[in-house]
Short mmCIF file of C-alpha atoms in Angstrom, two decimals:
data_model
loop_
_atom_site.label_atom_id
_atom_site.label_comp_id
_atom_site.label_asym_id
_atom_site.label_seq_id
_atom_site.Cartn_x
_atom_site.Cartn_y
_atom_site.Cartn_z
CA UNK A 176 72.41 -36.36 -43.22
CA UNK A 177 75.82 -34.35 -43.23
CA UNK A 178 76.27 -35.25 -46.81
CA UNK A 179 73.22 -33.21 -47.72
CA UNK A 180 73.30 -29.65 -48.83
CA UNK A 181 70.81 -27.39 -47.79
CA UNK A 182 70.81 -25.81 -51.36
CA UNK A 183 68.75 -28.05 -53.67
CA UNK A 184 71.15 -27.15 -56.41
CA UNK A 185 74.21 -27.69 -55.20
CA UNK A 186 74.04 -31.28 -56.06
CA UNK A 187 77.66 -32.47 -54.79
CA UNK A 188 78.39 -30.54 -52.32
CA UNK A 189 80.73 -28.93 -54.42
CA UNK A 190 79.93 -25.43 -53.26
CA UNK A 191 82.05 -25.45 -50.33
CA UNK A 192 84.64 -22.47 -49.35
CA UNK A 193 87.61 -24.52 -49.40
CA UNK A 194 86.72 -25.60 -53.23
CA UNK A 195 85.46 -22.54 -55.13
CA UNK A 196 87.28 -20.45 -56.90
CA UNK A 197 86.31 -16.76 -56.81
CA UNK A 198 86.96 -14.20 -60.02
CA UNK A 199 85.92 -10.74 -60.48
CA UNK A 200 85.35 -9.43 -64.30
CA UNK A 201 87.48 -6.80 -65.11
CA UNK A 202 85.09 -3.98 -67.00
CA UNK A 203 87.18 -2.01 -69.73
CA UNK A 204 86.73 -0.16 -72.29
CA UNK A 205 88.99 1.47 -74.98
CA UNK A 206 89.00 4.44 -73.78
CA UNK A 207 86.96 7.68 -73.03
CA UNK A 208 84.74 7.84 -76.16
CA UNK A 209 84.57 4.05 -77.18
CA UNK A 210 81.39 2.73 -78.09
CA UNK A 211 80.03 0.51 -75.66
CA UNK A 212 77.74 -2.31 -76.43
CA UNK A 213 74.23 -1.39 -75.38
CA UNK A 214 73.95 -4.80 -73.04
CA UNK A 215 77.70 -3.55 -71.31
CA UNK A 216 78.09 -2.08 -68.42
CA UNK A 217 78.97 1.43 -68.91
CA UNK A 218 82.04 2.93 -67.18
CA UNK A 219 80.87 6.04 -64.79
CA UNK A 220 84.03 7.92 -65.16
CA UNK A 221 83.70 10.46 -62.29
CA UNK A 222 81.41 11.33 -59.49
CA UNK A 223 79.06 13.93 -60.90
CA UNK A 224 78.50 11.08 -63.37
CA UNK A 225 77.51 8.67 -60.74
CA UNK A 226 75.28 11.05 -58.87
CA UNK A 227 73.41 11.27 -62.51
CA UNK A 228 73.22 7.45 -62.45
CA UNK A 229 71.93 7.54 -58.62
CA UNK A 230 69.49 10.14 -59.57
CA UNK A 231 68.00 8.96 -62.91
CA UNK A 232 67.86 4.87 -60.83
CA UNK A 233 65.65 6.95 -58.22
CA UNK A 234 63.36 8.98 -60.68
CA UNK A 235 63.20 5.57 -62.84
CA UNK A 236 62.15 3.32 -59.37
CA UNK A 237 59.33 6.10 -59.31
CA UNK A 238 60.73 7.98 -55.58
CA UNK A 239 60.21 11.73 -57.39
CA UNK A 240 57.25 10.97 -58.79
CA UNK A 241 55.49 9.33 -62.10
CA UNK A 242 56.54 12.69 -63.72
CA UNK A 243 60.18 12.10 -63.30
CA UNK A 244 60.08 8.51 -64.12
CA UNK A 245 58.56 9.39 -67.61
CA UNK A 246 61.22 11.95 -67.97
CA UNK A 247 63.82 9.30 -66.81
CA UNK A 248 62.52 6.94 -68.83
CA UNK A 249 62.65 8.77 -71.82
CA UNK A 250 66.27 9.77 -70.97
CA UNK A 251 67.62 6.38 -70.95
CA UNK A 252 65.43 5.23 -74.14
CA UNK A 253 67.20 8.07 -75.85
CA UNK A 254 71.16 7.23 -74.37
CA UNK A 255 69.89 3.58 -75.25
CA UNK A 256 69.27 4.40 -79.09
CA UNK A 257 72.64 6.55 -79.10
CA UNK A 258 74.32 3.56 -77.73
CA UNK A 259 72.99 1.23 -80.59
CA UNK A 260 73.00 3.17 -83.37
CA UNK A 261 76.85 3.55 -82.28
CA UNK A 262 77.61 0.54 -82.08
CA UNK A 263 76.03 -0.59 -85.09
CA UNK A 264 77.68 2.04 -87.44
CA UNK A 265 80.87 0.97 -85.71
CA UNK A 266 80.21 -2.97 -86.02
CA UNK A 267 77.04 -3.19 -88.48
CA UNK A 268 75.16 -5.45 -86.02
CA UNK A 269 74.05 -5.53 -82.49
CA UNK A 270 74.52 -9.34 -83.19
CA UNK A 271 78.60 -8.39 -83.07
CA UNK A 272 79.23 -8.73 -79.13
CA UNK A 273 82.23 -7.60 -77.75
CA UNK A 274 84.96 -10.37 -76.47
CA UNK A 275 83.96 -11.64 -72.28
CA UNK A 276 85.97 -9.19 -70.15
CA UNK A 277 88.83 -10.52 -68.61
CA UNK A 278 88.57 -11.29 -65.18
CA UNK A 279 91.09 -11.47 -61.79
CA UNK A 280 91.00 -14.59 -59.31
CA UNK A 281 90.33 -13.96 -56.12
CA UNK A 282 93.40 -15.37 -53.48
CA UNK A 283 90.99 -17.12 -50.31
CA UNK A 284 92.37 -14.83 -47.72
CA UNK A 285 91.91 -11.60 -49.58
CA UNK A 286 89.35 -9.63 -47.96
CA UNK A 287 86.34 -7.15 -49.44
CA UNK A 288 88.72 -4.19 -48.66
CA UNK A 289 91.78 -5.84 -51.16
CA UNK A 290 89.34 -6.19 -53.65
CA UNK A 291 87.55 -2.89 -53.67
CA UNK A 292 90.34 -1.08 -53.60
CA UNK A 293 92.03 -2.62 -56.68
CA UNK A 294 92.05 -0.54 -59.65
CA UNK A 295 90.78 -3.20 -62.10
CA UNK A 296 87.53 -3.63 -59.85
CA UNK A 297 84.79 -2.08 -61.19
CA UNK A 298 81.40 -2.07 -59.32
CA UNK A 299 78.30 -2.01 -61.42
CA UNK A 300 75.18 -0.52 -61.00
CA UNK A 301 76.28 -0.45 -57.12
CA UNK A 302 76.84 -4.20 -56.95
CA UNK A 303 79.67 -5.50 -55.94
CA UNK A 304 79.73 -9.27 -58.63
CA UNK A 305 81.44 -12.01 -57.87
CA UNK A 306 81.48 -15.50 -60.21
CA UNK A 307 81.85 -18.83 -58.35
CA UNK A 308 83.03 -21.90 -59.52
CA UNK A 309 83.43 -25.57 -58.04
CA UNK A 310 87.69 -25.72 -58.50
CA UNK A 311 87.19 -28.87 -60.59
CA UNK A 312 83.84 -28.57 -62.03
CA UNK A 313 83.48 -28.74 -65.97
CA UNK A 314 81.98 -24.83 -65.93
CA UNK A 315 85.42 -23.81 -64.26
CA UNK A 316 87.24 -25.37 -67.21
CA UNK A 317 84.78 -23.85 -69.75
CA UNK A 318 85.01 -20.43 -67.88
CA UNK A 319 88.19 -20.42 -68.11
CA UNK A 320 88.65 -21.27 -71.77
CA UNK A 321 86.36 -18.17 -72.64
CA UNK A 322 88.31 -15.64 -70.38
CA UNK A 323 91.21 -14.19 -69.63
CA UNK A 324 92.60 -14.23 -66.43
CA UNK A 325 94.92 -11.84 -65.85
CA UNK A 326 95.83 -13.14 -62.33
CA UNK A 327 95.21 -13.76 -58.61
CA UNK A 328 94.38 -11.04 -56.25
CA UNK A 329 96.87 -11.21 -53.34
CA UNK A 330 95.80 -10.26 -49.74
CA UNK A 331 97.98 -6.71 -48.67
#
């Protein structure tokens, strides 16, 4: 019937347009040089950076060969270790996890190009993340009590 959802998990009907609410995490860091936690997303702070990050997710996905993806491999393995052994003479543990990023409501009528082109939007890995909540689900509420919001996105 019309009461169905065609998504087996979206047991209510609650995800609807007109009754999610839309946030995007905010991904900072404390500056250039903090340590990041090795499960973070890392900040790529300018483009010759990101054409690294292109090129080593290329020679990792095999496309120059097994040679490079052993090289790339062994790359990342090493920035991995670097990244832990940071953040565990800064913190003693890996277990220590930094605090959830805050994150920025989306307004309904902003559109991809508002959101993009705000300076607290950081895409990762080339994905552009969005969380979704039913407005008056229980997760909203928990969400909600484990994150900052720092506002709603306005349409320009």
């Amino acid at each position: 019937g019309e009461s169905e959802t065609a998504m087996p998990w979206d047991f209510n009907n609650e995800f609807e347009c007109s009754k999610l609410a839309v946030y995007f995490e905010v991904h900072c860091t404390e500056g250039d040089g903090a340590v990041i936690h090795p499960e973070c997303v890392e900040k790529l702070k300018d483009q010759g950076a990101t054409m690294r990050f292109y090129e080593s997710s290329r020679a990792l996905k095999g496309d120059e060969g097994p040679e490079m993806a052993t090289v790339a491999r062994c790359l990342e393995r090493k920035h991995l270790h670097k990244q832990r052994k940071a953040w565990k003479k800064k913190h003693r543990s890996l277990w220590a996890k930094p605090a959830p990023c805050p994150v920025v409501r989306v307004h309904p009528a902003a559109t991809l190009h508002d959101i993009l082109t705000d300076k607290r939007m950081v895409v990762p890995n080339f994905l552009v993340t969005f969380m979704m909540f039913p407005e008056e689900h229980p997760a909203h509420r928990a969400f909600l009590k484990e994150r900052n919001c720092l506002g709603v996105l306005e349409p320009k």
